[in-house]
Amino acid sequence: MATAEKPRCGGVITKLSGSLKNPPRSDMHDNMTCMWEIRGNASDHVLLAFPYLNMDCTNEYFDILDGPPSSAAFLGRICSGFYHTYQSSSSSVTIKYFRRFNNIGKVFIVYYYSEPKGERVASASAGSWPVRLGSSDYPIAALGPWAADSASAWLPLPPRVGMIR
């Protein structure tokens, strides 16, 4: 008799842009730790954006690490709020997700993309929020709070964009 394989989460991601979503909820009776290492091009840094989190900070949270797991510096732990963003100092970043035993977990999505160091970042009321800019210094697309360009990269657009650094 074959046994069902448990859903897995985590791993190494080399795609230059995309998103991570909550793992399957079928394993709610187990502690769950997922670790993703996102690797960009060697000369890039990696940007992360968490548009909204509403987790119980004791039973479910994210740790954000700057670099690969073997040598990463701890950047922070997050579990709730709006517009959390992180930028790696190197070409990789590690995201660790933890969900405690018997906790069904909340729905989440994390957007990531790799971009050349020195790209401009727009400053928003919620802090620095990355916005890819076109040659005329305007966002490439505006389709609501989240937009996509032709290469399927995401563009986080906050409610109010202020000065461009």
PDB file of C-alpha atoms in Angstrom:
ATOM      1  CA  MET A   1       0.000   0.000   0.000  1.00  0.00           C
ATOM      2  CA  ALA A   2       1.414   3.388  -1.009  1.00  0.00           C
ATOM      3  CA  THR A   3       1.455   6.232   1.461  1.00  0.00           C
ATOM      4  CA  ALA A   4       0.676   9.778   0.484  1.00  0.00           C
ATOM      5  CA  GLU A   5       3.692  12.059   0.359  1.00  0.00           C
ATOM      6  CA  LYS A   6       3.436  15.114   2.586  1.00  0.00           C
ATOM      7  CA  PRO A   7       3.344  18.470   0.795  1.00  0.00           C
ATOM      8  CA  ARG A   8       6.720  20.206   0.881  1.00  0.00           C
ATOM      9  CA  CYS A   9       7.652  23.826   1.119  1.00  0.00           C
ATOM     10  CA  GLY A  10      10.853  25.758   0.826  1.00  0.00           C
ATOM     11  CA  GLY A  11      13.870  25.333  -1.409  1.00  0.00           C
ATOM     12  CA  VAL A  12      16.173  27.377  -3.605  1.00  0.00           C
ATOM     13  CA  ILE A  13      14.528  29.815  -6.025  1.00  0.00           C
ATOM     14  CA  THR A  14      16.512  31.131  -8.983  1.00  0.00           C
ATOM     15  CA  LYS A  15      13.633  32.725 -10.886  1.00  0.00           C
ATOM     16  CA  LEU A  16      14.235  36.492 -10.933  1.00  0.00           C
ATOM     17  CA  SER A  17      10.697  37.452  -9.896  1.00  0.00           C
ATOM     18  CA  GLY A  18       7.628  35.755  -8.533  1.00  0.00           C
ATOM     19  CA  SER A  19       5.662  35.088  -5.389  1.00  0.00           C
ATOM     20  CA  LEU A  20       5.442  32.644  -2.504  1.00  0.00           C
ATOM     21  CA  LYS A  21       2.114  31.581  -1.072  1.00  0.00           C
ATOM     22  CA  ASN A  22       1.105  29.781   2.079  1.00  0.00           C
ATOM     23  CA  PRO A  23       1.844  26.034   2.126  1.00  0.00           C
ATOM     24  CA  PRO A  24      -0.988  23.480   2.055  1.00  0.00           C
ATOM     25  CA  ARG A  25      -3.100  23.390   5.179  1.00  0.00           C
ATOM     26  CA  SER A  26      -3.358  19.594   5.261  1.00  0.00           C
ATOM     27  CA  ASP A  27      -0.500  19.285   7.756  1.00  0.00           C
ATOM     28  CA  MET A  28      -2.042  21.450  10.468  1.00  0.00           C
ATOM     29  CA  HIS A  29      -1.204  18.903  13.176  1.00  0.00           C
ATOM     30  CA  ASP A  30       2.549  19.259  12.621  1.00  0.00           C
ATOM     31  CA  ASN A  31       4.963  22.077  13.293  1.00  0.00           C
ATOM     32  CA  MET A  32       5.948  23.454   9.916  1.00  0.00           C
ATOM     33  CA  THR A  33       9.141  25.253   9.004  1.00  0.00           C
ATOM     34  CA  CYS A  34       9.713  26.298   5.409  1.00  0.00           C
ATOM     35  CA  MET A  35      12.904  27.962   4.251  1.00  0.00           C
ATOM     36  CA  TRP A  36      13.288  29.584   0.836  1.00  0.00           C
ATOM     37  CA  GLU A  37      16.582  30.927  -0.430  1.00  0.00           C
ATOM     38  CA  ILE A  38      15.972  33.381  -3.257  1.00  0.00           C
ATOM     39  CA  ARG A  39      19.002  33.907  -5.492  1.00  0.00           C
ATOM     40  CA  GLY A  40      19.259  36.780  -7.926  1.00  0.00           C
ATOM     41  CA  ASN A  41      21.906  37.547 -10.503  1.00  0.00           C
ATOM     42  CA  ALA A  42      25.393  37.945  -8.992  1.00  0.00           C
ATOM     43  CA  SER A  43      25.378  41.750  -9.421  1.00  0.00           C
ATOM     44  CA  ASP A  44      21.788  42.230  -8.169  1.00  0.00           C
ATOM     45  CA  HIS A  45      20.063  42.489  -4.841  1.00  0.00           C
ATOM     46  CA  VAL A  46      16.736  40.853  -3.977  1.00  0.00           C
ATOM     47  CA  LEU A  47      13.677  42.838  -2.928  1.00  0.00           C
ATOM     48  CA  LEU A  48      10.858  41.308  -0.864  1.00  0.00           C
ATOM     49  CA  ALA A  49       7.389  42.724  -0.274  1.00  0.00           C
ATOM     50  CA  PHE A  50       4.730  41.447   2.105  1.00  0.00           C
ATOM     51  CA  PRO A  51       1.575  43.424   1.229  1.00  0.00           C
ATOM     52  CA  TYR A  52      -0.438  42.250   4.244  1.00  0.00           C
ATOM     53  CA  LEU A  53       0.121  39.856   7.142  1.00  0.00           C
ATOM     54  CA  ASN A  54      -2.296  38.964   9.933  1.00  0.00           C
ATOM     55  CA  MET A  55      -0.619  36.119  11.813  1.00  0.00           C
ATOM     56  CA  ASP A  56      -0.496  35.158  15.469  1.00  0.00           C
ATOM     57  CA  CYS A  57       3.098  36.160  16.216  1.00  0.00           C
ATOM     58  CA  THR A  58       3.621  33.330  18.706  1.00  0.00           C
ATOM     59  CA  ASN A  59       2.323  30.519  16.506  1.00  0.00           C
ATOM     60  CA  GLU A  60       3.117  31.776  12.999  1.00  0.00           C
ATOM     61  CA  TYR A  61       5.720  34.200  11.652  1.00  0.00           C
ATOM     62  CA  PHE A  62       8.476  34.917   9.121  1.00  0.00           C
ATOM     63  CA  ASP A  63      12.180  35.394   9.796  1.00  0.00           C
ATOM     64  CA  ILE A  64      13.976  37.388   7.111  1.00  0.00           C
ATOM     65  CA  LEU A  65      17.693  36.694   6.633  1.00  0.00           C
ATOM     66  CA  ASP A  66      20.119  38.677   4.486  1.00  0.00           C
ATOM     67  CA  GLY A  67      22.063  36.208   2.352  1.00  0.00           C
ATOM     68  CA  PRO A  68      22.194  32.418   1.992  1.00  0.00           C
ATOM     69  CA  PRO A  69      21.199  30.276   5.023  1.00  0.00           C
ATOM     70  CA  SER A  70      24.814  29.311   5.803  1.00  0.00           C
ATOM     71  CA  SER A  71      25.968  32.899   6.372  1.00  0.00           C
ATOM     72  CA  ALA A  72      22.814  35.008   6.605  1.00  0.00           C
ATOM     73  CA  ALA A  73      22.410  37.959   8.942  1.00  0.00           C
ATOM     74  CA  PHE A  74      19.062  38.249  10.726  1.00  0.00           C
ATOM     75  CA  LEU A  75      17.030  41.197   9.365  1.00  0.00           C
ATOM     76  CA  GLY A  76      13.824  40.749  11.307  1.00  0.00           C
ATOM     77  CA  ARG A  77      10.785  38.746  12.313  1.00  0.00           C
ATOM     78  CA  ILE A  78       7.375  39.762  10.999  1.00  0.00           C
ATOM     79  CA  CYS A  79       3.863  38.470  11.494  1.00  0.00           C
ATOM     80  CA  SER A  80       1.425  41.329  10.946  1.00  0.00           C
ATOM     81  CA  GLY A  81       1.003  44.667   9.261  1.00  0.00           C
ATOM     82  CA  PHE A  82       1.028  46.249   5.826  1.00  0.00           C
ATOM     83  CA  TYR A  83       3.751  46.901   3.240  1.00  0.00           C
ATOM     84  CA  HIS A  84       6.714  45.167   4.859  1.00  0.00           C
ATOM     85  CA  THR A  85       9.668  45.399   2.470  1.00  0.00           C
ATOM     86  CA  TYR A  86      13.223  44.112   2.641  1.00  0.00           C
ATOM     87  CA  GLN A  87      16.220  44.504   0.379  1.00  0.00           C
ATOM     88  CA  SER A  88      19.203  42.155   0.521  1.00  0.00           C
ATOM     89  CA  SER A  89      22.737  43.527   0.605  1.00  0.00           C
ATOM     90  CA  SER A  90      23.892  40.706  -1.670  1.00  0.00           C
ATOM     91  CA  SER A  91      22.372  38.623  -4.452  1.00  0.00           C
ATOM     92  CA  SER A  92      20.395  36.351  -2.120  1.00  0.00           C
ATOM     93  CA  VAL A  93      17.912  36.487   0.716  1.00  0.00           C
ATOM     94  CA  THR A  94      16.432  33.736   2.904  1.00  0.00           C
ATOM     95  CA  ILE A  95      12.832  33.620   4.106  1.00  0.00           C
ATOM     96  CA  LYS A  96      11.953  31.261   6.935  1.00  0.00           C
ATOM     97  CA  TYR A  97       8.268  30.581   7.671  1.00  0.00           C
ATOM     98  CA  PHE A  98       7.219  28.899  10.917  1.00  0.00           C
ATOM     99  CA  ARG A  99       3.791  27.577  11.883  1.00  0.00           C
ATOM    100  CA  ARG A 100       3.265  25.898  15.254  1.00  0.00           C
ATOM    101  CA  PHE A 101       1.525  22.598  15.955  1.00  0.00           C
ATOM    102  CA  ASN A 102      -2.284  22.620  15.603  1.00  0.00           C
ATOM    103  CA  ASN A 103      -2.361  26.061  14.008  1.00  0.00           C
ATOM    104  CA  ILE A 104      -4.139  26.072  10.649  1.00  0.00           C
ATOM    105  CA  GLY A 105      -2.236  29.181   9.551  1.00  0.00           C
ATOM    106  CA  LYS A 106      -3.240  32.340   7.744  1.00  0.00           C
ATOM    107  CA  VAL A 107      -3.180  33.012   4.034  1.00  0.00           C
ATOM    108  CA  PHE A 108      -0.124  34.960   2.905  1.00  0.00           C
ATOM    109  CA  ILE A 109       1.717  36.021  -0.218  1.00  0.00           C
ATOM    110  CA  VAL A 110       5.288  37.295  -0.518  1.00  0.00           C
ATOM    111  CA  TYR A 111       6.494  38.974  -3.697  1.00  0.00           C
ATOM    112  CA  TYR A 112      10.149  38.956  -4.677  1.00  0.00           C
ATOM    113  CA  TYR A 113      12.321  40.222  -7.470  1.00  0.00           C
ATOM    114  CA  SER A 114      15.986  40.585  -8.289  1.00  0.00           C
ATOM    115  CA  GLU A 115      17.157  43.902  -9.660  1.00  0.00           C
ATOM    116  CA  PRO A 116      20.475  45.668 -10.310  1.00  0.00           C
ATOM    117  CA  LYS A 117      21.945  47.444  -7.313  1.00  0.00           C
ATOM    118  CA  GLY A 118      21.323  51.167  -7.484  1.00  0.00           C
ATOM    119  CA  GLU A 119      17.748  51.000  -8.859  1.00  0.00           C
ATOM    120  CA  ARG A 120      15.665  53.852  -7.517  1.00  0.00           C
ATOM    121  CA  VAL A 121      13.181  53.265  -4.722  1.00  0.00           C
ATOM    122  CA  ALA A 122      10.084  55.398  -4.132  1.00  0.00           C
ATOM    123  CA  SER A 123       9.414  56.537  -0.598  1.00  0.00           C
ATOM    124  CA  ALA A 124       5.879  55.974   0.680  1.00  0.00           C
ATOM    125  CA  SER A 125       4.069  56.831   3.883  1.00  0.00           C
ATOM    126  CA  ALA A 126       4.585  53.245   5.117  1.00  0.00           C
ATOM    127  CA  GLY A 127       8.384  53.473   4.628  1.00  0.00           C
ATOM    128  CA  SER A 128      10.523  52.696   1.623  1.00  0.00           C
ATOM    129  CA  TRP A 129       8.521  50.710  -0.883  1.00  0.00           C
ATOM    130  CA  PRO A 130      10.198  49.453  -4.059  1.00  0.00           C
ATOM    131  CA  VAL A 131       8.696  50.616  -7.327  1.00  0.00           C
ATOM    132  CA  ARG A 132      10.337  49.819 -10.639  1.00  0.00           C
ATOM    133  CA  LEU A 133      10.594  52.945 -12.683  1.00  0.00           C
ATOM    134  CA  GLY A 134      10.584  53.368 -16.421  1.00  0.00           C
ATOM    135  CA  SER A 135      12.893  55.684 -18.319  1.00  0.00           C
ATOM    136  CA  SER A 136      10.657  58.683 -17.624  1.00  0.00           C
ATOM    137  CA  ASP A 137      10.606  58.016 -13.857  1.00  0.00           C
ATOM    138  CA  TYR A 138       6.991  56.880 -13.824  1.00  0.00           C
ATOM    139  CA  PRO A 139       5.865  53.430 -12.725  1.00  0.00           C
ATOM    140  CA  ILE A 140       5.720  51.057 -15.697  1.00  0.00           C
ATOM    141  CA  ALA A 141       2.129  50.043 -15.035  1.00  0.00           C
ATOM    142  CA  ALA A 142      -0.658  50.909 -12.645  1.00  0.00           C
ATOM    143  CA  LEU A 143      -3.332  48.259 -12.436  1.00  0.00           C
ATOM    144  CA  GLY A 144      -4.348  48.824  -8.842  1.00  0.00           C
ATOM    145  CA  PRO A 145      -2.263  48.039  -5.778  1.00  0.00           C
ATOM    146  CA  TRP A 146      -0.334  45.308  -7.662  1.00  0.00           C
ATOM    147  CA  ALA A 147       0.694  45.514 -11.277  1.00  0.00           C
ATOM    148  CA  ALA A 148       2.678  43.319 -13.649  1.00  0.00           C
ATOM    149  CA  ASP A 149       4.858  44.151 -16.592  1.00  0.00           C
ATOM    150  CA  SER A 150       5.320  42.036 -19.700  1.00  0.00           C
ATOM    151  CA  ALA A 151       8.017  39.922 -18.046  1.00  0.00           C
ATOM    152  CA  SER A 152       5.619  38.943 -15.231  1.00  0.00           C
ATOM    153  CA  ALA A 153       7.592  40.969 -12.720  1.00  0.00           C
ATOM    154  CA  TRP A 154       5.482  42.544 -10.019  1.00  0.00           C
ATOM    155  CA  LEU A 155       5.300  46.190  -9.198  1.00  0.00           C
ATOM    156  CA  PRO A 156       4.233  47.105  -5.670  1.00  0.00           C
ATOM    157  CA  LEU A 157       2.448  50.416  -5.812  1.00  0.00           C
ATOM    158  CA  PRO A 158       1.543  51.901  -2.418  1.00  0.00           C
ATOM    159  CA  PRO A 159      -1.547  54.051  -1.934  1.00  0.00           C
ATOM    160  CA  ARG A 160       0.541  57.263  -1.865  1.00  0.00           C
ATOM    161  CA  VAL A 161       3.977  57.548  -3.420  1.00  0.00           C
ATOM    162  CA  GLY A 162       6.163  60.388  -2.219  1.00  0.00           C
ATOM    163  CA  MET A 163       9.642  61.514  -3.196  1.00  0.00           C
ATOM    164  CA  ILE A 164      11.925  59.387  -5.294  1.00  0.00           C
ATOM    165  CA  ARG A 165      15.381  58.823  -3.825  1.00  0.00           C
TER     166      ARG A 165
END
